């Protein structure tokens, strides 16, 4: 039986999620077998250079994932994190996700930072306007200004959104919980190091041992859809006691 650290009402919790939390919803991860990078060349579909050299190929890649995103539902792991936000006082919970799917919001999470952007958003390469749509888009979608639209996601070599704010949240929390990520992609993979160095208790939940396991005070190996509901139930009881 897993033993979890206690929390109190004033405990500030920051959670970072990766593709693993959406795996039980049928969304493929990146680096597991059968994952996305096993089928697509990351440099040609998830870099600015790849988009510049062949935007049609990049849009085919993202349109396929956008179509698939319309058919998936949150799983028990997403709902557990939405419940955790509910039971904690306003302002004590922050969810940072590397994922570009919308399953955290669909499960009811409110304070969500999509540091790598969102599948459901597109941005004009000319005027910079960002629009929210999961509708099918043409192979080379255009903005009303005539500019070419791109997915509003962060590619390799691009800077993730709100980094300064995210680092300050990570460095101010009491508990840093990292779920469903291989800990390979930076700067997200370094959050656990910053949290630990700032005195937080660091907790990992993952199917396999992640690359940055050494910075986790506690590590629960298994499916997030099974572990997170148990962890949140335990913390809910801490708050009632
Ligand atoms: C940056 C786009 C500078 C949207 C993504 C050399 C050249 C160029 C760059 C670099 C370089 N070396 C390092 C870098 C930096 C680079 C990087 O880290 N590369 C790595 C691969 C070496 N990073 C960047 O370029 C970043 N930008 O560095 O800018 C900077 C930064 C800060 C300040 C100043 C300057 C930009 C990175 C963002 C790239 N965009 N996605 C999209 O199309 O999705 S990354 C992509 O990987 C996704 O966002 C994804 O979320 C992310 C991380 O992957 P994971 O989520 O961890 O998924 P993965 O498949 O790897 O692992 C899943 C895990 O889940 C597994 O461990 C598995 O065991 C587990 N699991 C499976 N099922 C379950 C489960 N766990 C629990 N339950 C289950 N059921
Ligand atoms: Zn435009």
Tab-separated table of C-alpha atoms and ligand atoms in Angstrom:
chain	number	residue	atom	x	y	z
A	1	UNK	CA	0.000	0.000	0.000
A	2	UNK	CA	1.495	3.355	-1.037
A	3	UNK	CA	2.203	5.896	1.743
A	4	UNK	CA	1.645	9.515	0.684
A	5	UNK	CA	2.918	12.748	2.328
A	6	UNK	CA	0.255	14.686	4.297
A	7	UNK	CA	-1.040	18.069	3.146
A	8	UNK	CA	-2.807	20.923	4.972
A	9	UNK	CA	-5.047	23.776	3.802
A	10	UNK	CA	-2.110	26.118	3.323
A	11	UNK	CA	-0.106	23.618	1.232
A	12	UNK	CA	0.711	25.035	-2.226
A	13	UNK	CA	0.708	22.313	-4.870
A	14	UNK	CA	2.066	22.568	-8.419
A	15	UNK	CA	1.431	19.682	-10.823
A	16	UNK	CA	3.245	19.095	-14.126
A	17	UNK	CA	1.752	16.594	-16.553
A	18	UNK	CA	3.003	15.011	-19.766
A	19	UNK	CA	1.627	12.734	-22.458
A	20	UNK	CA	1.378	9.767	-20.051
A	21	UNK	CA	-1.664	11.228	-18.280
A	22	UNK	CA	-3.615	11.154	-21.563
A	23	UNK	CA	-2.457	7.649	-22.574
A	24	UNK	CA	-5.468	5.962	-20.876
A	25	UNK	CA	-7.724	8.256	-22.919
A	26	UNK	CA	-6.297	6.748	-26.082
A	27	UNK	CA	-4.000	9.677	-26.919
A	28	UNK	CA	-0.630	8.292	-28.110
A	29	UNK	CA	2.467	9.360	-26.151
A	30	UNK	CA	5.678	10.402	-27.888
A	31	UNK	CA	8.424	8.049	-26.814
A	32	UNK	CA	6.660	4.862	-25.802
A	33	UNK	CA	6.601	2.045	-28.342
A	34	UNK	CA	3.947	2.892	-30.898
A	35	UNK	CA	4.435	6.531	-29.899
A	36	UNK	CA	4.282	9.552	-32.163
A	37	UNK	CA	8.024	9.988	-32.679
A	38	UNK	CA	8.164	6.363	-33.824
A	39	UNK	CA	5.913	7.271	-36.768
A	40	UNK	CA	6.914	10.853	-37.548
A	41	UNK	CA	10.298	12.527	-37.883
A	42	UNK	CA	10.227	15.081	-35.067
A	43	UNK	CA	12.504	17.501	-36.941
A	44	UNK	CA	10.201	17.652	-39.946
A	45	UNK	CA	6.896	18.100	-38.071
A	46	UNK	CA	7.758	19.754	-34.713
A	47	UNK	CA	10.335	22.427	-35.573
A	48	UNK	CA	10.044	25.886	-37.205
A	49	UNK	CA	12.472	24.686	-39.899
A	50	UNK	CA	10.205	21.726	-40.666
A	51	UNK	CA	7.224	24.067	-41.021
A	52	UNK	CA	9.155	26.497	-43.219
A	53	UNK	CA	10.321	23.748	-45.551
A	54	UNK	CA	7.005	21.867	-45.855
A	55	UNK	CA	3.985	23.458	-44.094
A	56	UNK	CA	1.606	20.974	-45.819
A	57	UNK	CA	3.353	18.026	-44.122
A	58	UNK	CA	3.210	19.758	-40.733
A	59	UNK	CA	-0.476	20.571	-41.186
A	60	UNK	CA	-1.199	16.939	-42.147
A	61	UNK	CA	0.498	15.866	-38.883
A	62	UNK	CA	-1.441	18.330	-36.748
A	63	UNK	CA	-4.779	17.898	-38.560
A	64	UNK	CA	-4.575	14.146	-37.859
A	65	UNK	CA	-3.990	14.837	-34.137
A	66	UNK	CA	-6.687	17.556	-34.057
A	67	UNK	CA	-9.210	15.135	-35.598
A	68	UNK	CA	-8.263	12.460	-33.058
A	69	UNK	CA	-8.463	14.994	-30.180
A	70	UNK	CA	-12.162	15.571	-31.007
A	71	UNK	CA	-12.970	11.931	-30.200
A	72	UNK	CA	-11.200	11.423	-26.853
A	73	UNK	CA	-12.460	11.873	-23.296
A	74	UNK	CA	-10.646	12.632	-20.014
A	75	UNK	CA	-9.707	9.634	-17.829
A	76	UNK	CA	-9.667	9.127	-14.040
A	77	UNK	CA	-6.256	10.795	-13.819
A	78	UNK	CA	-7.528	14.057	-15.350
A	79	UNK	CA	-10.631	13.997	-13.123
A	80	UNK	CA	-8.523	13.373	-9.998
A	81	UNK	CA	-6.463	16.522	-10.680
A	82	UNK	CA	-9.653	18.531	-11.290
A	83	UNK	CA	-10.952	17.270	-7.906
A	84	UNK	CA	-7.677	18.218	-6.210
A	85	UNK	CA	-8.058	21.776	-7.482
A	86	UNK	CA	-11.659	21.806	-6.172
A	87	UNK	CA	-10.778	20.705	-2.614
A	88	UNK	CA	-7.814	23.075	-2.196
A	89	UNK	CA	-8.306	26.750	-1.291
A	90	UNK	CA	-8.365	29.185	-4.237
A	91	UNK	CA	-4.822	29.978	-5.383
A	92	UNK	CA	-3.093	26.974	-3.754
A	93	UNK	CA	-3.173	24.788	-6.885
A	94	UNK	CA	-1.443	25.215	-10.256
A	95	UNK	CA	-1.546	22.755	-13.138
A	96	UNK	CA	1.172	23.018	-15.784
A	97	UNK	CA	0.881	20.678	-18.752
A	98	UNK	CA	3.248	19.852	-21.598
A	99	UNK	CA	0.262	18.345	-23.391
A	100	UNK	CA	-1.486	20.109	-26.222
A	101	UNK	CA	-4.740	18.149	-25.865
A	102	UNK	CA	-7.688	19.771	-24.041
A	103	UNK	CA	-8.444	16.906	-21.636
A	104	UNK	CA	-7.516	18.756	-18.417
A	105	UNK	CA	-10.029	21.540	-19.186
A	106	UNK	CA	-12.591	18.974	-20.355
A	107	UNK	CA	-12.218	17.213	-16.958
A	108	UNK	CA	-12.930	20.500	-15.155
A	109	UNK	CA	-9.441	21.819	-14.327
A	110	UNK	CA	-9.496	25.621	-14.386
A	111	UNK	CA	-6.028	26.986	-13.583
A	112	UNK	CA	-4.174	25.225	-16.462
A	113	UNK	CA	-0.964	26.468	-18.110
A	114	UNK	CA	-0.389	24.897	-21.527
A	115	UNK	CA	3.358	25.592	-21.671
A	116	UNK	CA	3.689	23.868	-25.083
A	117	UNK	CA	0.522	25.408	-26.503
A	118	UNK	CA	-2.744	23.771	-27.588
A	119	UNK	CA	-3.919	21.665	-30.556
A	120	UNK	CA	-7.217	23.599	-30.454
A	121	UNK	CA	-5.480	26.914	-31.204
A	122	UNK	CA	-4.001	28.313	-34.427
A	123	UNK	CA	-1.818	31.423	-34.843
A	124	UNK	CA	-1.289	33.657	-37.882
A	125	UNK	CA	2.365	33.812	-38.976
A	126	UNK	CA	1.785	37.374	-40.222
A	127	UNK	CA	-0.426	39.261	-37.766
A	128	UNK	CA	0.036	36.901	-34.803
A	129	UNK	CA	-3.710	36.573	-34.150
A	130	UNK	CA	-4.589	33.401	-32.155
A	131	UNK	CA	-7.919	31.653	-32.768
A	132	UNK	CA	-9.490	28.669	-31.012
A	133	UNK	CA	-10.898	25.968	-33.310
A	134	UNK	CA	-10.727	22.179	-33.534
A	135	UNK	CA	-12.565	22.164	-36.886
A	136	UNK	CA	-10.845	20.540	-39.867
A	137	UNK	CA	-8.593	23.054	-41.578
A	138	UNK	CA	-7.451	23.154	-45.214
A	139	UNK	CA	-3.961	21.883	-46.002
A	140	UNK	CA	-2.583	25.448	-45.950
A	141	UNK	CA	-5.048	27.448	-43.789
A	142	UNK	CA	-5.001	31.219	-44.171
A	143	UNK	CA	-5.819	34.065	-41.814
A	144	UNK	CA	-8.288	36.812	-42.867
A	145	UNK	CA	-5.171	38.990	-43.309
A	146	UNK	CA	-3.869	36.515	-45.906
A	147	UNK	CA	-1.116	35.174	-43.643
A	148	UNK	CA	-0.439	31.436	-43.327
A	149	UNK	CA	-1.784	29.930	-40.090
A	150	UNK	CA	0.387	27.638	-37.932
A	151	UNK	CA	-0.510	25.437	-34.979
A	152	UNK	CA	-0.312	27.457	-31.740
A	153	UNK	CA	2.114	24.955	-30.228
A	154	UNK	CA	5.734	25.264	-29.088
A	155	UNK	CA	8.127	23.401	-31.393
A	156	UNK	CA	11.672	22.255	-30.602
A	157	UNK	CA	13.971	25.256	-30.501
A	158	UNK	CA	11.074	27.577	-29.555
A	159	UNK	CA	10.581	28.993	-26.063
A	160	UNK	CA	7.650	27.573	-24.075
A	161	UNK	CA	4.947	30.036	-22.960
A	162	UNK	CA	5.030	31.925	-19.610
A	163	UNK	CA	8.404	30.487	-18.532
A	164	UNK	CA	9.161	33.222	-15.984
A	165	UNK	CA	5.784	32.830	-14.307
A	166	UNK	CA	6.019	29.041	-14.336
A	167	UNK	CA	9.492	29.006	-12.782
A	168	UNK	CA	8.310	31.320	-9.968
A	169	UNK	CA	5.290	29.067	-9.277
A	170	UNK	CA	7.528	25.963	-9.256
A	171	UNK	CA	10.008	27.634	-6.892
A	172	UNK	CA	7.282	28.756	-4.465
A	173	UNK	CA	5.361	25.507	-4.013
A	174	UNK	CA	5.397	23.078	-1.056
A	175	UNK	CA	4.575	19.976	-3.120
A	176	UNK	CA	5.604	19.457	-6.755
A	177	UNK	CA	3.810	16.499	-8.365
A	178	UNK	CA	5.017	15.370	-11.816
A	179	UNK	CA	2.831	12.903	-13.734
A	180	UNK	CA	3.172	10.969	-16.998
A	181	UNK	CA	6.325	12.417	-18.477
A	182	UNK	CA	9.625	10.775	-19.469
A	183	UNK	CA	11.535	13.802	-18.145
A	184	UNK	CA	13.458	14.144	-21.407
A	185	UNK	CA	12.188	17.463	-22.763
A	186	UNK	CA	13.591	20.679	-21.313
A	187	UNK	CA	12.905	23.114	-19.742
A	188	UNK	CA	9.854	21.205	-18.373
A	189	UNK	CA	12.122	18.360	-17.184
A	190	UNK	CA	14.102	20.811	-15.040
A	191	UNK	CA	11.046	21.998	-13.032
A	192	UNK	CA	11.444	19.134	-10.544
A	193	UNK	CA	15.066	20.190	-9.925
A	194	UNK	CA	14.034	23.812	-9.266
A	195	UNK	CA	11.203	22.688	-6.982
A	196	UNK	CA	13.479	20.412	-4.964
A	197	UNK	CA	16.182	23.067	-4.671
A	198	UNK	CA	13.533	25.506	-3.420
A	199	UNK	CA	12.552	23.118	-0.613
A	200	UNK	CA	9.436	21.459	-2.058
A	201	UNK	CA	8.572	17.798	-1.547
A	202	UNK	CA	8.800	16.304	-5.046
A	203	UNK	CA	6.546	13.395	-6.061
A	204	UNK	CA	6.574	11.428	-9.320
A	205	UNK	CA	3.835	9.234	-10.832
A	206	UNK	CA	4.832	7.418	-14.034
A	207	UNK	CA	4.475	4.067	-15.809
A	208	UNK	CA	8.245	3.751	-16.314
A	209	UNK	CA	11.158	5.271	-14.395
A	210	UNK	CA	11.582	8.822	-15.800
A	211	UNK	CA	14.954	10.341	-16.670
A	212	UNK	CA	14.782	12.834	-13.761
A	213	UNK	CA	13.700	10.268	-11.128
A	214	UNK	CA	16.726	11.201	-8.981
A	215	UNK	CA	15.088	14.509	-8.034
A	216	UNK	CA	11.871	12.894	-6.794
A	217	UNK	CA	11.482	12.370	-3.024
A	218	UNK	CA	8.630	9.914	-3.644
A	219	UNK	CA	7.958	7.909	-6.789
A	220	UNK	CA	4.831	5.826	-7.476
A	221	UNK	CA	5.237	3.571	-10.494
A	222	UNK	CA	2.102	2.702	-12.420
A	223	UNK	CA	-0.826	4.164	-14.345
A	224	UNK	CA	-1.806	7.724	-13.431
A	225	UNK	CA	-5.486	6.792	-13.950
A	226	UNK	CA	-5.104	4.333	-11.028
A	227	UNK	CA	-2.637	6.148	-8.747
A	228	UNK	CA	-3.935	9.750	-8.887
A	229	UNK	CA	-7.474	8.945	-7.613
A	230	UNK	CA	-5.935	7.148	-4.592
A	231	UNK	CA	-3.497	10.010	-3.925
A	232	UNK	CA	-6.219	12.689	-4.193
A	233	UNK	CA	-8.596	10.664	-1.993
A	234	UNK	CA	-5.853	10.498	0.680
A	235	UNK	CA	-5.253	14.258	0.424
A	236	UNK	CA	-8.993	14.964	0.584
A	237	UNK	CA	-9.054	13.080	3.913
A	238	UNK	CA	-6.061	15.110	5.156
A	239	UNK	CA	-8.048	18.300	4.528
A	240	UNK	CA	-11.152	17.060	6.364
A	241	UNK	CA	-9.190	15.799	9.385
B	1	LIG	C1	13.698	25.317	-25.608
B	1	LIG	C2	5.062	20.291	-29.306
B	1	LIG	C3	15.017	27.221	-25.296
B	1	LIG	C4	3.627	20.238	-29.365
B	1	LIG	C5	6.789	19.589	-27.849
B	1	LIG	C6	19.256	20.252	-29.090
B	1	LIG	C7	18.724	20.990	-30.148
B	1	LIG	C8	17.578	21.785	-30.012
B	1	LIG	C9	16.937	21.847	-28.781
B	1	LIG	C10	17.490	21.100	-27.752
B	1	LIG	C11	18.626	20.312	-27.877
B	1	LIG	N1	18.866	19.700	-26.681
B	1	LIG	C12	17.926	20.079	-25.800
B	1	LIG	C13	17.108	20.928	-26.437
B	1	LIG	C14	15.980	21.575	-25.871
B	1	LIG	C15	14.746	20.833	-26.375
B	1	LIG	C16	14.741	19.460	-25.754
B	1	LIG	O1	14.525	19.342	-24.562
B	1	LIG	N2	15.024	18.405	-26.563
B	1	LIG	C17	15.099	17.080	-25.992
B	1	LIG	C18	14.216	16.114	-26.770
B	1	LIG	C19	16.570	16.656	-25.981
B	1	LIG	N3	13.663	21.616	-25.885
B	1	LIG	C20	13.187	22.618	-26.643
B	1	LIG	O2	13.528	22.859	-27.771
B	1	LIG	C21	12.177	23.486	-25.929
B	1	LIG	N4	12.539	24.847	-26.089
B	1	LIG	O3	14.542	24.626	-25.076
B	1	LIG	O4	13.828	26.670	-25.789
B	1	LIG	C22	14.729	27.965	-24.051
B	1	LIG	C23	13.921	27.417	-23.056
B	1	LIG	C24	13.706	28.136	-21.898
B	1	LIG	C25	14.257	29.369	-21.740
B	1	LIG	C26	15.049	29.896	-22.757
B	1	LIG	C27	15.305	29.196	-23.903
B	1	LIG	C28	10.791	23.292	-26.519
B	1	LIG	C29	10.283	21.931	-26.116
B	1	LIG	C30	8.834	21.792	-26.573
B	1	LIG	C31	8.791	20.954	-27.799
B	1	LIG	N5	7.415	20.683	-28.148
B	1	LIG	N6	5.568	19.392	-28.277
B	1	LIG	C32	3.229	18.878	-29.838
B	1	LIG	O5	3.290	18.657	-31.064
B	1	LIG	O6	2.871	18.081	-28.972
B	1	LIG	S1	7.567	18.423	-26.894
B	1	LIG	C33	6.646	17.039	-26.684
B	1	LIG	O7	7.381	16.294	-25.722
B	1	LIG	C34	5.282	17.226	-26.065
B	1	LIG	O8	4.990	18.539	-25.642
B	1	LIG	C35	5.362	16.331	-24.833
B	1	LIG	O9	4.505	16.654	-23.860
B	1	LIG	C36	6.764	16.563	-24.485
B	1	LIG	C37	7.373	15.744	-23.446
B	1	LIG	O10	7.101	14.400	-23.744
B	1	LIG	P1	6.320	13.581	-22.604
B	1	LIG	O11	5.085	14.322	-22.266
B	1	LIG	O12	7.253	13.283	-21.492
B	1	LIG	O13	5.907	12.270	-23.391
B	1	LIG	P2	6.801	10.972	-23.571
B	1	LIG	O14	6.144	10.136	-24.616
B	1	LIG	O15	8.240	11.351	-23.731
B	1	LIG	O16	6.697	10.210	-22.153
B	1	LIG	C38	5.438	9.721	-21.723
B	1	LIG	C39	5.674	9.084	-20.359
B	1	LIG	O17	4.405	8.680	-19.839
B	1	LIG	C40	6.550	7.850	-20.414
B	1	LIG	O18	7.593	7.982	-19.457
B	1	LIG	C41	5.601	6.693	-20.024
B	1	LIG	O19	6.232	5.739	-19.164
B	1	LIG	C42	4.541	7.409	-19.245
B	1	LIG	N7	3.219	6.789	-19.324
B	1	LIG	C43	2.657	6.142	-20.378
B	1	LIG	N8	1.412	5.732	-20.038
B	1	LIG	C44	1.194	6.138	-18.757
B	1	LIG	C45	2.350	6.804	-18.297
B	1	LIG	N9	2.456	7.319	-17.056
B	1	LIG	C46	1.392	7.162	-16.236
B	1	LIG	N10	0.249	6.536	-16.599
B	1	LIG	C47	0.117	6.022	-17.843
B	1	LIG	N11	-1.039	5.397	-18.183
B	2	LIG	ZN1	-3.274	37.301	-39.855
